[in-house]
Coordinates of C-alpha atoms (C1' of nucleotides) in Angstrom, one line a residue:
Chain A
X1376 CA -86.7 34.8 -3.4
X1377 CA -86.5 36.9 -6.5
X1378 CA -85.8 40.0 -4.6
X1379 CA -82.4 39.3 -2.4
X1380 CA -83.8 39.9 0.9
X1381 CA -80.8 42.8 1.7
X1382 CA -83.0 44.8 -0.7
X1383 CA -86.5 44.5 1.0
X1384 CA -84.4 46.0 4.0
X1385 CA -82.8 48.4 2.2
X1386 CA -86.4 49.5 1.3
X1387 CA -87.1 49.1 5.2
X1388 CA -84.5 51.1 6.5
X1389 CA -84.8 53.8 3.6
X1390 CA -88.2 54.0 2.6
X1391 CA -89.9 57.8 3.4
X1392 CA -93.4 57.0 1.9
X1393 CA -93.1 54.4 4.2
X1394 CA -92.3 55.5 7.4
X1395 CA -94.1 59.0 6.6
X1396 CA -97.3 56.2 6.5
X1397 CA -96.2 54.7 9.6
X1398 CA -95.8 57.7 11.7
X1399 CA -98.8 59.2 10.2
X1400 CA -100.8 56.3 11.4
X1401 CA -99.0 56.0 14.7
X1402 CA -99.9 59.9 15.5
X1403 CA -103.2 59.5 14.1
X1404 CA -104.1 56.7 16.2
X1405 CA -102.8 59.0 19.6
X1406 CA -104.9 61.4 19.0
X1407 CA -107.4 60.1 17.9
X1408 CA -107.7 58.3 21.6
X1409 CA -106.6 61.5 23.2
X1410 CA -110.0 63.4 20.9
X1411 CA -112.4 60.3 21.6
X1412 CA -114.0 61.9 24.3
X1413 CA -115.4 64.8 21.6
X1414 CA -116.1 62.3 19.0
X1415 CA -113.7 63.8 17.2
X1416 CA -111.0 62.0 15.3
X1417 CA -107.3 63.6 14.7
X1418 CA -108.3 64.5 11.0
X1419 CA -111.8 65.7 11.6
X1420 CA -110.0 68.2 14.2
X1421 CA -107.3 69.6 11.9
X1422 CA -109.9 70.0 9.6
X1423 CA -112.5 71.7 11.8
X1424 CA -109.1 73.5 12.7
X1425 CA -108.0 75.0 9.5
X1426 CA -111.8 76.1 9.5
X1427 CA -111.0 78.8 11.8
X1428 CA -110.4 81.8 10.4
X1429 CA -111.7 85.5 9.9
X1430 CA -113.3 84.6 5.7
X1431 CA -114.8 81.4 4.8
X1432 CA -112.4 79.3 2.7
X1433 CA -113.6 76.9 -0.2
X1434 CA -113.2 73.6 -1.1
X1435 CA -110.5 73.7 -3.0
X1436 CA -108.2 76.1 -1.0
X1437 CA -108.4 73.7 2.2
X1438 CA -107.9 70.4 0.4
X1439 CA -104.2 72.2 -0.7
X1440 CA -103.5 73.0 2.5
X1441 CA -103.9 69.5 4.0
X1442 CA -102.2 68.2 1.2
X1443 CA -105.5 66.1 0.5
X1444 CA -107.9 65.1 -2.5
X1445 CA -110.5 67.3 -2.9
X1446 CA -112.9 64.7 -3.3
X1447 CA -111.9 63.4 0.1
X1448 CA -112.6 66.7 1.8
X1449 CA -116.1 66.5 0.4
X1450 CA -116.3 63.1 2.3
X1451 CA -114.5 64.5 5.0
X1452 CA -117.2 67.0 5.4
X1453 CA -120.4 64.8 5.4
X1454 CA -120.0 63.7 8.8
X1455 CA -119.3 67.0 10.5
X1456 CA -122.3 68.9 8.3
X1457 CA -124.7 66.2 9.5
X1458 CA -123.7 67.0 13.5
X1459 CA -124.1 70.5 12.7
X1460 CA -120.4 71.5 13.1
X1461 CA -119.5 73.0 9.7
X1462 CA -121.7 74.9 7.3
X1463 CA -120.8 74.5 3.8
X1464 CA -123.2 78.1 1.8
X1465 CA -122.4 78.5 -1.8
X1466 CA -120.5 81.9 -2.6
X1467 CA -123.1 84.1 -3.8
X1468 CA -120.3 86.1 -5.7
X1469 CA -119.2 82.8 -7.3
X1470 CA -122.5 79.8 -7.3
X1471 CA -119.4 77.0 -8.1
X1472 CA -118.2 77.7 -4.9
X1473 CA -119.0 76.4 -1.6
X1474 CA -117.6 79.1 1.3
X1475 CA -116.7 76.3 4.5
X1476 CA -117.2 77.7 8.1
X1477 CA -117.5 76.4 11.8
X1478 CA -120.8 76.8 13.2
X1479 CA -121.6 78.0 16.7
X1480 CA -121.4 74.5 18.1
X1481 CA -118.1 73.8 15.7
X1482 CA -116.4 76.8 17.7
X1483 CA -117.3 75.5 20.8
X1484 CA -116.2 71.8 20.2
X1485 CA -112.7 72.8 19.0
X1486 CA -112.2 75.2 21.7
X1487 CA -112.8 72.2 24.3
X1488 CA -110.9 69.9 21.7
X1489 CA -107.2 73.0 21.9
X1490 CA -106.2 71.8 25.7
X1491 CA -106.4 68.0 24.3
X1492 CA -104.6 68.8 21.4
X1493 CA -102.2 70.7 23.7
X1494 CA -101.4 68.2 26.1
X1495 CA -101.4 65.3 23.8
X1496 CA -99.0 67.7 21.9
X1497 CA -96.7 68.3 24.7
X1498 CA -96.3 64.5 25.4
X1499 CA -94.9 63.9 21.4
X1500 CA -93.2 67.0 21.7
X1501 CA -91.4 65.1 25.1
X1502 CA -90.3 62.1 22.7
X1503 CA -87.8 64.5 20.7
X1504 CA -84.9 66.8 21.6
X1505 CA -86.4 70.4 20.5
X1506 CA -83.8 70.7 17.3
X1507 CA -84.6 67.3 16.5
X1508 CA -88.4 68.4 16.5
X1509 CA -87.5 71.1 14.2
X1510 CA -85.9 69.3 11.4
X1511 CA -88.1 66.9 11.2
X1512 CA -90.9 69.7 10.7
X1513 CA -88.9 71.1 8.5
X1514 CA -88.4 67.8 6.7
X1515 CA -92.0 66.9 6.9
X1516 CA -92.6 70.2 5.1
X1517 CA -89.9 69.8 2.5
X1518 CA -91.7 66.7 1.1
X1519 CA -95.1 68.0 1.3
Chain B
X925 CA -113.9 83.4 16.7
X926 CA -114.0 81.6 20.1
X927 CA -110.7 80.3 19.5
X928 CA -108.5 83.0 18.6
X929 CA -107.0 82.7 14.7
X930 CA -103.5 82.9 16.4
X931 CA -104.1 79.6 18.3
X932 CA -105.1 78.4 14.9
X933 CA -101.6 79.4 13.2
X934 CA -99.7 78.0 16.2
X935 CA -101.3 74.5 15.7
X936 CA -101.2 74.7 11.8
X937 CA -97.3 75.4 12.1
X938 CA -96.7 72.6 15.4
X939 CA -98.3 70.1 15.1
X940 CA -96.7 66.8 14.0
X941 CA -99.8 65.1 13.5
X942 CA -101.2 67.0 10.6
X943 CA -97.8 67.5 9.5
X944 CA -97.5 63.8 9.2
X945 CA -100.4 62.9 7.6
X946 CA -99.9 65.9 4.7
X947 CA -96.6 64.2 4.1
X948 CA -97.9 60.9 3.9
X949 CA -100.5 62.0 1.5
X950 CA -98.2 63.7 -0.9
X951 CA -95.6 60.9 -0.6
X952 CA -98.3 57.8 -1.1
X953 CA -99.9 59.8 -4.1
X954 CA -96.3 60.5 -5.7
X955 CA -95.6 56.7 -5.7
X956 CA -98.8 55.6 -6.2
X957 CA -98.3 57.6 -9.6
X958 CA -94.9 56.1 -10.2
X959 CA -96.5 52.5 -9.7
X960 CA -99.2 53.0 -11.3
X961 CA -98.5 51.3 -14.7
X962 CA -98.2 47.9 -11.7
X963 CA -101.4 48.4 -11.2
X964 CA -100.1 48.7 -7.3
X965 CA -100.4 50.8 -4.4
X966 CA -97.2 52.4 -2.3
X967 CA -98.9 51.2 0.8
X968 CA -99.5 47.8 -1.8
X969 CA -96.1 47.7 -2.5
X970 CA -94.9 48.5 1.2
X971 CA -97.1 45.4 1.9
X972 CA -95.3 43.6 -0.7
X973 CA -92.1 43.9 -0.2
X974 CA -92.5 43.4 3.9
X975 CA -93.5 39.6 2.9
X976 CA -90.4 39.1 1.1
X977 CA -88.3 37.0 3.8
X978 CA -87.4 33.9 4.0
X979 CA -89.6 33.0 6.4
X980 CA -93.8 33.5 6.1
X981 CA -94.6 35.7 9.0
X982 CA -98.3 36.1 10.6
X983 CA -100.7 38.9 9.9
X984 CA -100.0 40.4 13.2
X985 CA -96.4 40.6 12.7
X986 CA -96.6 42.3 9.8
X987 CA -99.2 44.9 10.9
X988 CA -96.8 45.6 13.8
X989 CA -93.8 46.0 11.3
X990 CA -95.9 48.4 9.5
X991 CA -97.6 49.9 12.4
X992 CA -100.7 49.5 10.8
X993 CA -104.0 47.9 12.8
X994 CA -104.2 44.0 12.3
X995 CA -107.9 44.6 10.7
X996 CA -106.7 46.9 8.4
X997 CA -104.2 44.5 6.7
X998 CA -106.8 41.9 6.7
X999 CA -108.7 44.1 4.4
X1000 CA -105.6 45.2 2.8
X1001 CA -104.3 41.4 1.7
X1002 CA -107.8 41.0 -0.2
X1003 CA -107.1 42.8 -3.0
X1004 CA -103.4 40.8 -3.5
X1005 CA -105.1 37.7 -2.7
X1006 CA -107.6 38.0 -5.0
X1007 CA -105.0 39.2 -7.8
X1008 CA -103.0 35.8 -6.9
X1009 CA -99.7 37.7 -5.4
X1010 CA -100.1 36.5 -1.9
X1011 CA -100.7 33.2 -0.4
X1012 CA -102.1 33.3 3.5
X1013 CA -102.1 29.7 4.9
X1014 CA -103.1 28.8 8.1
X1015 CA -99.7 27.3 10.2
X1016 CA -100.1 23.7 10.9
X1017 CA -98.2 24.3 14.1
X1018 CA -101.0 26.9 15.3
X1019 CA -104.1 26.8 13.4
X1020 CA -104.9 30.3 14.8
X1021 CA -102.2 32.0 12.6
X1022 CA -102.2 32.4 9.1
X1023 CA -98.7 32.4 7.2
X1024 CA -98.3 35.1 4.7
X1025 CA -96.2 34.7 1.5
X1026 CA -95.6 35.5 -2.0
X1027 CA -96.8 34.0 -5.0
X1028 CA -94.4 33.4 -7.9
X1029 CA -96.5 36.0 -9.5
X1030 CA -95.9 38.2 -6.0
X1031 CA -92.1 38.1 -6.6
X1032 CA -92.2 38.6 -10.3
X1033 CA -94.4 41.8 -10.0
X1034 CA -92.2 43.0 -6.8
X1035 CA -89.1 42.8 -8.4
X1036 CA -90.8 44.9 -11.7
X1037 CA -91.6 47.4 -8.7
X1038 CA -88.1 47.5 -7.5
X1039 CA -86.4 49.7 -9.7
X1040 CA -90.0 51.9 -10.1
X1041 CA -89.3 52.5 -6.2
X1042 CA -85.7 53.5 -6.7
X1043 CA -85.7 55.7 -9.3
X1044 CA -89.0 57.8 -7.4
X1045 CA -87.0 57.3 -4.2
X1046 CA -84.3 59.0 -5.6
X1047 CA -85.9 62.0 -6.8
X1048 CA -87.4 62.4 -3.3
X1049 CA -84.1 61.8 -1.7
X1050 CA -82.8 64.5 -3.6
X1051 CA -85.6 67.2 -2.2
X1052 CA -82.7 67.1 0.8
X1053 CA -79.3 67.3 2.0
X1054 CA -77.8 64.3 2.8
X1055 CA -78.2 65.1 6.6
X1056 CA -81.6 66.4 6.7
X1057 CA -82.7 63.1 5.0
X1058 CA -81.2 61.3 7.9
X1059 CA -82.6 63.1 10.7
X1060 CA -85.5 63.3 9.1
X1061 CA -86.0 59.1 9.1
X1062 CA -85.0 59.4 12.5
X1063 CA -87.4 61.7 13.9
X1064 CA -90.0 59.3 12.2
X1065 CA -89.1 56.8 13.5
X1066 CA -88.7 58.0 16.6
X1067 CA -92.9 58.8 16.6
X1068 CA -93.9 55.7 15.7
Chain C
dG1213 C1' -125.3 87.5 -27.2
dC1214 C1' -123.1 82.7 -28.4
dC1215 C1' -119.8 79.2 -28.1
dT1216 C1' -115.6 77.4 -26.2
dT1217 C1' -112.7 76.7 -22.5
dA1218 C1' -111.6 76.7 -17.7
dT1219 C1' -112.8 76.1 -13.0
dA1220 C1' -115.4 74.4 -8.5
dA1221 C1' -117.4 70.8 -6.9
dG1222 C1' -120.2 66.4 -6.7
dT1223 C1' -120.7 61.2 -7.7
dT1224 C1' -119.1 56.6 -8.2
dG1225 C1' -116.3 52.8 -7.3
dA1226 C1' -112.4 50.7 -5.3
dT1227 C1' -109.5 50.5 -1.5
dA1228 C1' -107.7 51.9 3.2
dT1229 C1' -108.3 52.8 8.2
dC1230 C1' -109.6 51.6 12.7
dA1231 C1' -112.7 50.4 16.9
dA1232 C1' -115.8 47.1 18.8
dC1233 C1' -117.3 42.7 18.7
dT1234 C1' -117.1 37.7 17.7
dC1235 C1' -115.0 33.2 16.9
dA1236 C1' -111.6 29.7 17.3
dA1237 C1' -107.4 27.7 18.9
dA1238 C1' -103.8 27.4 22.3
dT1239 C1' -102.2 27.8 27.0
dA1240 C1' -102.3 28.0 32.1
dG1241 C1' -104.2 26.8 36.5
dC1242 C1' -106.2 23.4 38.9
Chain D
dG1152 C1' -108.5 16.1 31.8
dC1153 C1' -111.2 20.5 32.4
dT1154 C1' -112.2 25.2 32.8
dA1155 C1' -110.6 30.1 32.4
dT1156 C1' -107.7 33.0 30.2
dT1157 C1' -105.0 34.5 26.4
dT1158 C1' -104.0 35.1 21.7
dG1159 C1' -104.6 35.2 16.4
dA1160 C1' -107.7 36.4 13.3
dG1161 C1' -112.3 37.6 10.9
dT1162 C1' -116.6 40.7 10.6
dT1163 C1' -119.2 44.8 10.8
dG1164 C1' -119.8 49.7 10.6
dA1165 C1' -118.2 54.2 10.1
dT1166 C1' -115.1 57.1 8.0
dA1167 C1' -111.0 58.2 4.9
dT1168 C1' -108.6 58.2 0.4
dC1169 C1' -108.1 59.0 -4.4
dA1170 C1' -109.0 58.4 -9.6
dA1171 C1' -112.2 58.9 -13.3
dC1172 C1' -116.2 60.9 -14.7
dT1173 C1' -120.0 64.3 -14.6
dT1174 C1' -122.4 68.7 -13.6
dA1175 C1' -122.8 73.5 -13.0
dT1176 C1' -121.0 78.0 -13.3
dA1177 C1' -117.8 81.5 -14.9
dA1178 C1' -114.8 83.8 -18.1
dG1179 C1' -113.0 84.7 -22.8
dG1180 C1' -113.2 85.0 -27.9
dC1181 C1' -115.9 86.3 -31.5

DNA sequence: GCCTTATAAGTTGATATCAACTCAAATAGC
DNA sequence: GCTATTTGAGTTGATATCAACTTATAAGGC
């Protein structure tokens, strides 16, 4: 081997990218079984979530604050336009814009999707001591 | 709003899930930056550098190690195949399995990675005190 | 007003992700 | 030895992810 193996697990046991990727697919996977029942996936339902709120946000403003491409919000969005759950209007004060915002139906799946996300919550919450929980929020955040 | 705004902030700041995934995002996008110039992935060169061992271990094993579905690293070993850095063989003692290992050209082009993924590990690392980088791996890894 | 620059977003192409299903080989029960 | 079950992996279809490029609108300099 050209790499000594001690340094492929030095890049195992240190890694963040890497076990930010792993946990991130781990949670994803959990709620997306715990969401399945809504046909909702984990991303679709922080997405629908950061949706609700009192003035339509654009584009732009909620890719930043899922730490996401904006080009993959606009994918993102196709499905949930097409099932009538988001309506994307351009910004008549600004025609670049598209303002994003839950439709009637959106509001009423992620209101049936909050006591999923809140027992499915509770059971990850169980895994860690409470401090324990909070540093690694405020790692998570750190690095994001 | 059917769900109340607050319920929104409460989820936004709790919940591990998205707080994974934005983390993951930012990290795979910083390295995939610093690797760039490879012409490789992070989650290309976390796939990499898992096949470096001294002994070839089966598609399954590795999508366990990286907590990744099996399917998904099917699709993800086309690309390396195709570029020549990984070799998949079935195993003679179980023609189900397939043996993954790296070319020469594999271990030349992970050990240019190598110090790539030190020096951007180090500027991360340095985001956070010594301690917070620790328990922040361990609540990780504790989720997945 | 006109032209340049900046900004918001869409499109394209490549890869990543996973569930559901299928296929093939190995193993267990008989 | 033969059938049923289990196990390793591939395929398909839908969605996710991002870079590079393009389009449309807005704002600023003149």
């Amino acid at each position: 081997m050209t790499v000594p193996f001690e340094t492929t697990l030095h890049v195992r046991h240190h890694c963040l990218c890497l076990a930010a990727q792993r946990t991130a697919r781990a949670l994803a996977r959990r709620f997306d079984e715990a969401l399945r029942p809504l046909g909702l996936t984990s991303g679709q339902f922080s997405l629908l979530m950061s949706l609700n709120r009192p003035s339509p946000p654009t584009i732009s403003s909620v890719a930043g604050l899922l730490a996401m491409d904006r080009t993959t919000l606009t994918a993102n969005l196709k499905p949930l336009e097409r099932r009538g759950l988001v309506d994307a209007a351009v910004d008549p004060s600004d025609r670049r814009s598209r303002r994003l915002s839950l439709t009637p139906a959106g509001q009423a799946l992620l209101q049936s999707a909050v006591p999923i996300w809140t027992r499915e919550h509770a059971a990850v919450d169980a895994l860690l001591p409470h401090d324990e929980l909070e540093s690694l929020r405020a790692g998570l955040r750190a690095l994001s």
